């Protein structure tokens, strides 16, 4: 299958390892992968801030960057959810509404794509390692991604220790985390307490935004959890985990 | 504006709430109580999702035919000897109710739990005119004693611990120096005893209505305590006050909604008391009021019909969106500064009080979607919140700094030739500064992030800038045995 990788701006700028892992995994799964070099940001910050004209401008750019692809695959539930909303961003009167609908229907969160479109089994890298999975809200509730990342981790040999609060929002919420930092970190603290209670040393998830927010809070608290995007665990990743940093 | 809010102070109020240890311990009840019970109740009813679908469609149909439903309702109430009063806004509703109380020579008014009367600030109005109002719902009674507002639309005193209630009772109940206030049951019994005297001496009972049934002209209330029943049956006058959107066509429709309401609100299959009021007492009735009035309150509701916010009028005030909202769960209802807190309140308050008074409420959400996932009438709450944000942006209520940063970001994002080299340079510098696995405790201009979190350093460079080529062939690996 020919697919295009929508890298997402956070992965592109903050953690290229995830982009590299996404590319490697899709190729391993038998896909021909195009990575449009002109891509930047899907416009979600503007859309969620109520700036629809800006969101529409960036939406059109996404439509151009990803024209004529069989599928768009995204290593982020949040950005994949945004692509699914592009028709709403443009609105039914917009001349490119039909294109937006077509793209939305061909857009996949990557773990969902690897499991349900490719029936992919990753290399066995996880033997003897226990981790806990944080369901990001957009992946879980907008896209229904729940079992796919867990299946990939289990196929790779990891042991999952589930949090009681796996499905509760971590408090990142895009611009929410800097507009309401006190509430945002209070939510993080609850999530982190739930993660620590599992006894697993590593938290993983499908959205880098959540993980940076959680890792940053955990580091500030001087506590010991480490964080990796789920894709980093499915290919050998030399970069240190988030949260393993010096205080 | 007749709807008073203190939502401008959301940030300060939310910080106070987070630092309030007793409040935080009280809010624990939401996570371990109501939401768990809902989950169990829903799990026990496989057709629950189909029922939500049905409930949403039913609400939509009612809203589409609202004029007709309300006319039928009014005719049915009249046919059974009751009176219907139309209140276009809060001031007229207050005036109507006061006039009714005065008409019947009331000195004391019993109140059943009702969010609409909170919206109207009815107690303050009646008391300013010399009437005594006694809240009979236990939670409402407690917040009234404490001169507070409800912090939750279903559980008004959810922000309080048992100890707080005991303290208030000790301060207000005279002649009960030795009362045992160690258990919730004892507190409940004490409140009942205090209320008993009022039940027999009040001339008017004012209740809300969970639904108003058009075909029978009945109002319905559901409670778990039974005091609502007494409020509408013991005094000689019953005034039911409700929003115009609460009408439903038939008895059967009401029972469909009651099924989703109780499960969503408290995880019960049905509330303990579901009471129908239909007209004043007839000669053959053993009890009931001599006069029955319904006050239908608009107060901004009809203005939502036919707008992008119409779906909000489906709301049956079950409170599930509050119980599952992680923001509400951290800060509680009072932080919102509105009678209607949580996700439903964040959509309704800008409509009722004006967006410039309440711009924080639609903004203070992570769009996590937990509210929409549980709403029994499937209101797309995050998408309605986003529409308020759009209006805030159009009206320039979203703050210059935020607008400016967003514009700047969008400017670069639309220009890949600038964006990619700049991003790569910036992340390379940050990555070098921090070193591998490094982290920042402070970042220039990033205080809102770094005041309470580190910023894990970027790895360095950007993925796209470092990529060679644009097309990549498959590299299938022989699948290992599973
Ligand atoms: S919006 Fe939905 S979940 Fe919230 S109170 Fe109304 S009916 Fe219940």
XYZ file of C-alpha atoms and ligand atoms in Angstrom:
737
model
C 0.000 0.000 0.000
C 1.092 3.566 -0.704
C 0.707 5.815 2.274
C 1.752 9.304 3.253
C 3.144 10.125 6.684
C 1.800 13.205 8.407
C 4.573 13.683 10.914
C 2.855 16.281 13.155
C 4.721 19.405 14.151
C 5.479 18.294 17.698
C 7.137 15.082 16.560
C 8.955 16.881 13.763
C 10.468 19.497 16.037
C 10.732 17.924 19.454
C 11.287 14.233 18.943
C 12.412 13.216 15.474
C 12.979 9.654 16.764
C 9.225 9.131 16.657
C 9.102 10.237 13.021
C 11.953 7.877 12.191
C 10.182 5.049 14.014
C 6.931 5.758 12.183
C 8.691 5.668 8.826
C 10.577 2.485 9.667
C 7.491 0.694 10.971
C 5.345 1.567 7.978
C 8.050 0.349 5.631
C 8.451 -2.841 7.634
C 4.724 -3.326 7.446
C 5.051 -3.376 3.664
C 4.041 0.163 2.766
C 5.571 2.515 0.262
C 5.792 5.691 2.269
C 5.780 9.239 1.011
C 6.771 11.952 3.455
C 5.696 15.278 1.929
C 8.502 17.691 2.696
C 6.336 20.786 2.617
C 4.102 19.706 5.486
C 4.095 21.787 8.638
C 1.157 21.919 11.050
C -2.406 20.687 10.630
C -3.797 23.869 12.177
C -5.225 22.318 15.303
C -3.978 25.088 17.649
C -5.883 27.641 15.580
C -8.995 25.477 15.273
C -9.184 24.799 18.987
C -8.539 28.447 19.782
C -11.535 29.512 17.735
C -9.482 31.035 14.905
C -11.333 29.396 12.068
C -9.919 31.495 9.197
C -6.377 30.489 10.148
C -7.438 26.886 10.618
C -9.024 26.969 7.165
C -5.865 28.333 5.568
C -3.768 25.561 7.104
C -6.430 22.976 6.279
C -6.076 23.853 2.607
C -2.348 23.441 2.895
C -2.856 19.971 4.358
C -5.147 19.116 1.437
C -2.449 20.196 -1.013
C 0.406 18.450 0.779
C -1.557 15.226 0.981
C -3.391 15.223 -2.338
C -3.649 11.894 -4.177
C -2.635 9.529 -1.420
C -4.251 6.234 -0.599
C -3.956 6.811 3.116
C -2.569 9.380 5.503
C -0.999 7.906 8.582
C -0.315 9.989 11.678
C 1.758 9.162 14.776
C -0.677 11.155 16.936
C -4.320 10.588 17.807
C -4.792 14.271 18.268
C -3.540 15.285 14.805
C -5.322 12.358 13.154
C -8.477 13.549 14.909
C -7.846 17.018 13.494
C -7.602 15.663 9.941
C -10.896 13.882 10.552
C -12.378 17.285 11.409
C -11.141 19.065 8.281
C -14.576 18.918 6.610
C -16.047 20.725 9.621
C -13.192 23.239 9.537
C -13.904 24.132 5.926
C -17.676 23.805 6.109
C -19.989 22.335 3.441
C -19.971 25.515 1.314
C -16.224 25.478 0.861
C -15.051 24.510 -2.668
C -12.657 21.945 -1.220
C -15.152 20.385 1.178
C -15.335 17.141 -0.816
C -11.544 16.849 -0.837
C -11.515 17.349 2.900
C -14.098 14.613 3.341
C -12.085 12.263 1.169
C -8.900 12.951 3.091
C -10.642 12.594 6.438
C -11.953 9.182 5.449
C -8.451 8.042 4.485
C -6.734 9.237 7.636
C -5.483 6.776 10.247
C -3.803 6.939 13.608
C -0.658 4.869 13.133
C -1.160 2.075 15.673
C -4.680 1.549 14.398
C -3.299 1.470 10.847
C -0.520 -0.998 11.648
C -2.856 -3.409 13.400
C -6.073 -3.117 11.440
C -4.806 -2.397 7.925
C -1.465 -4.256 7.999
C -1.871 -6.881 10.741
C 1.649 -5.959 11.668
C 3.835 -7.727 14.212
C 6.792 -5.685 15.416
C 10.212 -7.065 16.334
C 10.339 -8.681 19.778
C 11.990 -5.875 21.711
C 9.935 -5.898 24.851
C 10.700 -9.136 26.680
C 10.860 -8.607 30.412
C 9.731 -4.977 30.326
C 6.595 -3.736 32.009
C 4.910 -0.502 31.045
C 1.634 1.336 31.362
C -0.327 2.927 28.509
C -1.929 6.375 28.677
C -4.922 6.672 26.347
C -4.837 10.123 24.824
C -8.301 11.644 24.632
C -8.447 12.308 20.903
C -7.150 8.848 20.040
C -9.531 7.161 22.436
C -12.744 9.153 22.134
C -12.531 10.718 18.676
C -10.973 7.751 16.893
C -11.767 4.793 19.123
C -8.122 3.742 19.385
C -7.905 1.514 22.433
C -6.725 -1.986 21.670
C -4.367 -1.374 18.726
C -1.405 0.141 20.610
C -1.779 -2.473 23.319
C -1.759 -5.274 20.753
C 1.423 -3.939 19.164
C 3.132 -3.686 22.541
C 2.060 -7.171 23.499
C 3.121 -8.592 20.147
C 6.519 -7.014 20.783
C 6.668 -8.869 24.079
C 6.010 -6.056 26.565
C 3.921 -6.624 29.658
C 1.177 -4.075 30.236
C 0.178 -2.931 33.709
C -3.026 -0.938 33.308
C -3.726 2.258 35.260
C -7.142 2.709 36.834
C -7.175 6.207 35.276
C -5.851 5.192 31.832
C -8.731 6.948 30.080
C -8.759 10.144 32.157
C -7.411 13.270 30.505
C -3.828 14.105 31.568
C -4.435 17.857 31.450
C -2.307 18.678 28.408
C -5.113 19.872 26.127
C -2.970 21.886 23.697
C -3.084 25.559 24.634
C -5.068 24.620 27.757
C -1.828 23.601 29.471
C -0.437 27.144 29.294
C -3.716 29.001 29.671
C -4.680 27.163 32.858
C -1.392 25.722 34.137
C -2.597 25.179 37.698
C -5.546 23.020 36.632
C -3.436 21.355 33.981
C -0.760 20.138 36.402
C -3.359 19.102 38.964
C -4.755 16.791 36.293
C -1.243 15.583 35.491
C -0.615 14.801 39.147
C -3.672 12.602 39.304
C -2.630 10.788 36.160
C 0.927 10.335 37.404
C -0.259 8.966 40.742
C -2.353 6.444 38.859
C 0.630 5.528 36.664
C 2.962 5.121 39.634
C 0.453 2.858 41.349
C 0.924 0.303 38.573
C 4.548 -0.195 39.536
C 5.635 0.069 35.887
C 8.717 2.262 35.420
C 7.699 3.491 31.979
C 4.612 5.299 30.693
C 3.823 5.149 27.015
C 1.144 6.612 24.805
C 0.325 7.668 21.298
C 0.532 11.459 21.624
C 3.758 13.330 22.230
C 1.980 16.380 23.689
C 0.611 14.390 26.630
C 3.951 12.695 27.195
C 6.003 15.897 27.304
C 3.527 17.466 29.699
C 3.547 14.408 31.959
C 7.318 13.935 31.748
C 7.935 17.593 32.540
C 5.698 17.421 35.575
C 7.254 14.162 36.748
C 10.755 15.653 36.417
C 9.738 18.741 38.376
C 8.330 16.522 41.110
C 11.664 14.707 41.201
C 9.925 11.380 40.720
C 11.138 8.517 38.652
C 8.772 7.579 35.816
C 10.135 7.662 32.270
C 8.063 8.262 29.136
C 8.233 7.086 25.556
C 5.925 7.338 22.586
C 4.607 3.882 21.743
C 6.450 3.848 18.402
C 9.816 4.346 20.118
C 9.240 1.018 21.805
C 8.618 -0.876 18.583
C 11.951 -0.106 16.898
C 15.373 0.257 18.518
C 15.516 3.897 19.699
C 18.823 5.268 20.923
C 17.439 8.579 22.246
C 16.984 8.585 26.025
C 13.407 8.370 27.251
C 11.595 11.552 28.271
C 11.927 12.136 31.967
C 15.291 10.473 32.178
C 16.803 13.937 32.050
C 18.958 15.620 34.611
C 16.911 17.602 37.108
C -28.005 41.079 32.274
C -30.295 39.320 34.646
C -28.022 36.311 35.018
C -25.196 37.160 37.394
C -21.898 35.340 37.093
C -18.387 35.626 38.521
C -16.801 33.674 35.710
C -14.248 36.374 34.894
C -12.330 35.210 37.949
C -12.097 31.586 36.837
C -8.305 31.476 37.091
C -8.163 32.846 40.631
C -11.141 30.777 41.717
C -9.710 27.591 40.265
C -6.394 28.165 42.062
C -8.216 28.708 45.337
C -10.178 25.529 44.756
C -7.036 23.510 44.077
C -5.495 24.768 47.317
C -8.641 24.023 49.350
C -7.920 20.689 51.027
C -11.440 20.007 52.371
C -12.896 20.751 48.932
C -10.389 18.440 47.296
C -11.310 15.656 49.657
C -15.026 16.244 49.003
C -14.484 16.137 45.238
C -13.054 12.663 45.590
C -16.699 11.521 45.824
C -17.190 12.255 42.149
C -14.458 9.960 40.978
C -15.237 7.107 43.283
C -18.981 7.620 43.539
C -21.224 8.944 40.828
C -19.147 8.103 37.784
C -18.446 4.557 38.933
C -22.136 3.986 39.629
C -23.077 5.287 36.208
C -20.621 2.934 34.566
C -22.083 -0.046 36.379
C -25.652 0.944 35.576
C -24.822 1.400 31.903
C -22.969 -1.899 31.760
C -26.086 -3.588 33.126
C -28.251 -2.257 30.292
C -26.910 -3.343 26.910
C -29.404 -1.203 25.011
C -28.276 1.950 26.792
C -26.625 3.408 23.711
C -29.722 2.809 21.632
C -31.718 4.480 24.377
C -29.435 7.541 24.231
C -30.003 7.691 20.491
C -33.748 7.550 21.074
C -33.595 10.164 23.815
C -31.610 12.566 21.631
C -34.017 12.144 18.718
C -36.948 12.674 21.032
C -35.467 15.895 22.384
C -34.744 17.108 18.860
C -38.300 16.394 17.765
C -39.659 18.246 20.767
C -37.479 21.274 20.073
C -38.521 21.273 16.433
C -42.168 21.375 17.503
C -41.683 23.380 20.671
C -44.448 25.946 20.048
C -46.994 23.249 19.491
C -45.868 21.182 22.497
C -46.038 24.187 24.771
C -49.482 25.151 23.515
C -50.757 21.645 24.119
C -49.202 21.652 27.550
C -50.823 24.959 28.434
C -54.242 23.818 27.202
C -53.979 20.592 29.206
C -52.956 22.367 32.396
C -55.902 24.762 31.999
C -58.302 21.908 31.286
C -57.335 20.395 34.618
C -57.827 23.588 36.557
C -54.261 24.838 36.690
C -52.770 28.068 35.422
C -49.817 28.624 33.107
C -47.671 31.762 33.180
C -45.134 32.717 30.537
C -41.968 34.459 31.668
C -39.821 35.816 28.854
C -36.963 36.675 31.176
C -35.755 36.307 34.742
C -37.238 39.586 35.969
C -40.709 38.704 34.743
C -40.436 35.205 36.204
C -39.512 36.635 39.596
C -42.374 39.120 39.394
C -44.898 36.448 38.450
C -43.861 34.169 41.275
C -43.815 36.972 43.831
C -47.250 38.093 42.729
C -48.562 34.535 43.125
C -47.110 34.237 46.601
C -48.676 37.538 47.553
C -51.989 36.604 45.977
C -52.204 33.614 48.324
C -51.012 35.603 51.329
C -47.886 33.504 51.720
C -45.365 34.211 54.450
C -43.382 31.057 54.118
C -42.443 29.247 50.919
C -41.122 25.704 50.663
C -38.677 25.124 47.886
C -37.991 21.850 46.128
C -34.680 21.435 44.338
C -34.735 23.521 41.176
C -31.886 24.880 39.083
C -34.173 27.270 37.219
C -35.047 29.061 40.438
C -31.315 29.289 41.164
C -30.886 30.809 37.725
C -33.620 33.314 38.609
C -32.091 34.034 42.040
C -35.616 33.578 43.247
C -34.911 33.118 46.955
C -33.136 36.458 47.206
C -36.014 38.158 45.432
C -38.736 36.624 47.586
C -36.809 37.265 50.775
C -36.252 40.879 49.779
C -40.043 41.101 49.741
C -40.468 39.692 53.189
C -41.065 36.024 52.426
C -39.219 33.215 54.114
C -37.911 30.550 51.703
C -37.011 27.122 53.032
C -35.074 24.755 50.809
C -36.261 21.194 51.422
C -33.796 19.178 49.385
C -31.097 18.172 51.838
C -28.243 19.452 49.706
C -30.013 22.707 48.931
C -30.944 23.086 52.588
C -27.276 22.816 53.528
C -26.035 25.339 50.981
C -28.855 27.690 51.959
C -27.809 27.502 55.625
C -24.254 28.309 54.589
C -25.402 31.112 52.285
C -23.639 29.433 49.408
C -24.679 28.448 45.914
C -25.077 24.860 44.735
C -21.818 23.604 43.269
C -23.438 20.864 41.183
C -26.752 20.758 39.338
C -27.795 17.411 40.826
C -25.786 17.243 44.045
C -25.779 20.843 45.317
C -23.549 20.188 48.336
C -21.042 17.860 46.690
C -18.287 20.329 47.584
C -18.821 19.680 51.272
C -17.646 16.949 53.582
C -19.777 15.480 56.336
C -17.730 17.486 58.845
C -18.582 20.744 57.096
C -22.268 19.902 57.234
C -22.050 19.000 60.917
C -20.407 22.341 61.592
C -23.137 24.252 59.798
C -25.868 22.381 61.642
C -24.165 23.083 64.957
C -24.051 26.768 64.094
C -27.655 27.078 62.917
C -29.841 24.536 64.679
C -30.827 25.828 68.084
C -31.572 23.567 71.022
C -29.593 20.633 69.634
C -26.378 20.988 71.582
C -25.974 17.247 72.063
C -26.994 16.017 68.654
C -24.979 13.135 67.204
C -23.551 14.426 63.954
C -21.075 11.666 63.247
C -22.844 9.970 60.347
C -24.573 11.063 57.184
C -27.756 9.333 58.425
C -27.753 11.288 61.654
C -27.308 14.535 59.731
C -30.132 13.615 57.398
C -32.426 12.819 60.326
C -31.586 16.106 61.991
C -32.369 18.065 58.815
C -35.679 16.236 58.481
C -36.680 17.151 61.984
C -35.787 20.772 61.410
C -37.769 20.792 58.195
C -40.849 19.088 59.587
C -42.214 22.205 61.258
C -41.865 24.143 58.044
C -43.771 21.604 55.977
C -46.951 22.223 57.902
C -46.652 25.964 58.116
C -45.820 26.996 54.554
C -48.545 28.350 52.300
C -46.761 27.838 48.991
C -44.534 25.097 47.621
C -42.268 25.921 44.708
C -40.635 23.115 42.767
C -38.822 22.756 39.502
C -39.821 20.165 36.938
C -37.625 17.583 35.303
C -40.200 17.353 32.551
C -43.500 18.938 31.582
C -45.734 16.494 29.749
C -47.792 18.087 26.966
C -50.469 15.423 26.535
C -51.409 15.357 30.209
C -50.452 18.827 31.394
C -48.367 17.274 34.166
C -45.048 18.307 35.632
C -42.697 15.587 36.820
C -40.051 15.712 39.489
C -37.613 12.984 40.376
C -35.897 12.937 43.745
C -34.277 10.527 46.130
C -35.509 12.032 49.352
C -39.236 12.524 49.046
C -39.106 16.076 50.351
C -39.845 17.336 46.865
C -43.121 15.401 47.029
C -44.127 16.986 50.291
C -43.178 20.395 48.933
C -45.681 20.075 46.146
C -48.456 18.299 47.996
C -48.645 19.767 51.525
C -48.904 23.542 50.956
C -52.196 24.769 49.563
C -50.480 26.225 46.495
C -48.010 24.493 44.202
C -45.953 26.550 41.759
C -43.841 24.543 39.322
C -41.146 26.620 37.659
C -39.422 25.237 34.613
C -37.565 26.164 31.445
C -39.623 26.100 28.259
C -37.357 23.404 26.830
C -38.378 20.857 29.465
C -41.629 19.962 27.744
C -42.030 16.462 26.267
C -44.921 15.332 24.076
C -46.198 12.247 25.889
C -46.046 10.259 29.070
C -44.210 7.533 27.233
C -41.591 10.020 26.045
C -41.112 11.134 29.614
C -40.519 7.558 30.683
C -37.867 7.082 27.987
C -36.065 10.156 29.252
C -36.470 9.098 32.874
C -34.696 5.842 32.101
C -31.589 7.590 30.781
C -31.799 10.371 33.352
C -31.545 8.260 36.490
C -28.775 6.056 35.130
C -26.770 9.018 33.919
C -27.230 11.100 37.033
C -26.691 8.650 39.848
C -26.375 5.223 38.296
C -29.840 4.258 39.511
C -32.307 2.366 37.359
C -34.905 4.841 38.466
C -34.885 7.582 41.041
C -36.542 6.684 44.335
C -39.439 9.111 43.867
C -40.871 10.073 40.505
C -43.846 12.300 41.119
C -46.362 13.640 38.648
C -48.356 16.777 39.394
C -51.467 17.270 37.334
C -53.679 20.212 38.238
C -54.961 21.117 41.691
C -56.563 18.575 43.981
C -59.867 17.185 42.725
C -62.701 16.502 45.186
C -61.938 12.764 45.184
C -58.161 13.227 45.756
C -56.877 12.438 49.248
C -54.312 15.223 49.133
C -52.673 17.796 46.890
C -52.661 21.556 46.552
C -55.741 23.705 46.101
C -54.073 25.713 43.370
C -51.561 24.643 40.726
C -49.471 27.060 38.686
C -46.786 26.451 36.114
C -44.309 29.195 35.290
C -42.611 28.591 31.936
C -39.332 30.451 31.820
C -37.647 31.429 28.583
C -34.744 33.621 29.758
C -32.585 33.218 26.664
C -33.669 29.713 25.708
C -35.801 30.429 22.659
C -32.959 32.569 21.340
C -30.926 29.349 21.017
C -33.503 27.678 18.772
C -32.376 27.483 15.187
C -28.827 28.517 16.110
C -25.650 26.463 16.251
C -26.333 26.070 19.972
C -29.796 24.523 19.659
C -28.529 21.059 20.628
C -27.815 22.417 24.098
C -31.559 22.683 24.678
C -31.737 18.895 24.644
C -30.081 18.920 28.082
C -32.029 17.092 30.783
C -29.761 18.345 33.596
C -28.520 14.915 34.609
C -25.125 16.184 35.709
C -23.185 13.330 34.092
C -21.004 15.749 32.147
C -19.971 17.398 35.410
C -19.256 14.075 37.072
C -16.983 12.989 34.248
C -15.293 16.302 33.503
C -11.671 16.228 34.666
C -11.593 20.015 35.009
C -14.769 20.085 37.101
C -13.325 17.183 39.083
C -10.282 19.276 40.005
C -11.865 22.638 40.724
C -15.493 21.915 41.638
C -18.533 23.908 40.654
C -17.954 27.208 42.429
C -14.815 27.959 40.419
C -16.988 28.433 37.346
C -18.753 31.357 38.977
C -22.049 30.376 37.388
C -25.177 28.557 38.523
C -24.446 26.118 35.708
C -20.904 24.741 36.020
C -18.993 22.044 34.171
C -19.315 21.357 30.461
C -23.055 22.047 30.199
C -22.587 25.260 32.136
C -19.693 26.312 29.948
C -22.025 26.139 26.947
C -25.093 27.638 28.658
C -23.508 30.423 30.672
C -22.258 32.490 27.712
C -25.762 32.268 26.284
C -27.437 33.389 29.507
C -24.892 35.868 30.852
C -23.075 37.014 27.737
C -19.773 35.759 26.372
C -17.781 38.760 27.559
C -18.726 37.833 31.141
C -17.834 34.197 30.779
C -15.163 33.765 28.134
C -13.045 31.525 30.372
C -15.689 28.852 30.630
C -15.579 27.580 27.048
C -11.800 28.022 27.062
C -11.121 26.074 30.248
C -11.584 22.674 28.647
C -9.077 20.232 27.217
C -11.707 18.962 24.748
C -11.121 15.522 26.224
C -14.611 14.506 25.154
C -15.561 12.630 28.329
C -18.696 14.796 28.629
C -19.959 14.039 25.153
C -19.234 10.354 25.666
C -21.606 10.160 28.644
C -24.286 12.706 27.766
C -27.600 10.805 27.667
C -28.947 13.066 24.918
C -25.692 13.107 22.957
C -25.014 16.826 23.044
C -21.747 17.495 21.195
C -20.441 19.577 24.080
C -16.808 20.033 22.910
C -17.935 21.171 19.518
C -20.357 23.675 21.079
C -17.556 24.929 23.308
C -15.388 25.360 20.245
C -18.115 27.485 18.649
C -18.068 29.794 21.645
C -14.317 30.044 21.217
C -14.877 31.046 17.615
C -17.253 33.765 18.718
C -14.764 34.894 21.355
C -12.078 35.070 18.719
C -14.318 37.033 16.363
C -15.155 39.456 19.171
C -11.446 39.713 20.119
C -12.180 38.438 23.618
C -9.414 35.847 23.507
C -6.500 38.087 24.499
C -3.973 39.915 22.330
C -1.019 37.788 23.319
C -2.723 34.524 22.394
C -3.928 35.965 19.098
C -0.509 37.304 18.246
C 1.309 34.042 19.014
C -1.182 32.077 16.980
C -0.825 34.398 14.010
C 2.945 34.178 14.169
C 2.819 30.408 14.275
C 0.383 30.289 11.379
C 2.516 32.693 9.354
C 5.462 30.318 9.531
C 3.399 27.169 9.189
C 2.067 28.478 5.888
C 5.638 29.075 4.612
C 7.562 25.790 4.691
C 10.691 27.393 3.234
C 10.983 29.577 6.306
C 9.416 27.189 8.767
C 11.657 24.162 8.323
C 15.080 25.826 8.580
C 13.947 27.935 11.528
C 12.417 24.993 13.389
C 15.494 22.891 12.781
C 17.837 25.672 13.928
C 15.791 26.395 17.042
C 15.524 22.775 18.101
C 19.224 22.190 17.372
C 20.169 25.065 19.664
C 17.799 23.923 22.407
C 18.967 20.340 22.082
C 22.657 21.379 22.350
C 21.969 23.648 25.310
C 20.318 20.877 27.254
C 22.443 17.927 26.154
C 21.089 14.433 25.512
C 18.149 13.661 27.737
C 18.323 17.190 29.099
C 15.511 19.244 30.445
C 14.753 22.900 31.040
C 13.555 24.279 34.329
C 13.069 27.686 32.785
C 12.523 28.911 29.247
C 12.422 32.470 28.015
C 8.758 33.311 27.434
C 7.681 29.882 28.630
C 6.772 30.677 32.203
C 3.223 29.380 31.872
C 4.732 25.991 31.079
C 7.832 25.999 33.264
C 6.398 27.464 36.458
C 5.153 24.032 37.376
C 6.728 21.653 34.853
C 10.121 21.063 33.315
C 10.358 21.222 29.576
C 12.058 18.065 28.310
C 14.590 19.254 25.738
C 14.071 18.584 22.037
C 16.303 15.849 20.691
C 17.874 18.378 18.330
C 17.184 19.099 14.673
C 13.905 18.290 12.998
C 12.733 15.094 11.391
C 11.755 16.592 8.057
C 14.889 18.708 7.698
C 17.083 15.675 8.275
C 15.217 13.378 5.929
C 16.862 12.296 2.686
C 14.310 11.859 -0.070
C 10.543 11.836 -0.057
C 9.547 8.337 -1.202
C 10.540 5.253 0.720
C 10.209 1.670 -0.469
C 8.937 -1.123 1.775
C 11.501 -3.057 3.793
C 9.486 -6.100 4.810
C 10.943 -8.113 7.623
C 10.114 -11.781 7.921
C 7.437 -11.869 10.538
C 8.721 -13.636 13.629
C 6.492 -16.298 15.052
C 4.016 -14.871 17.510
S -25.333 18.231 28.890
Fe -25.889 16.075 28.785
S -24.641 15.131 30.399
Fe -24.624 17.336 30.803
S -26.325 17.669 32.232
Fe -27.142 18.000 30.181
S -27.979 16.013 29.598
Fe -26.620 15.632 31.320
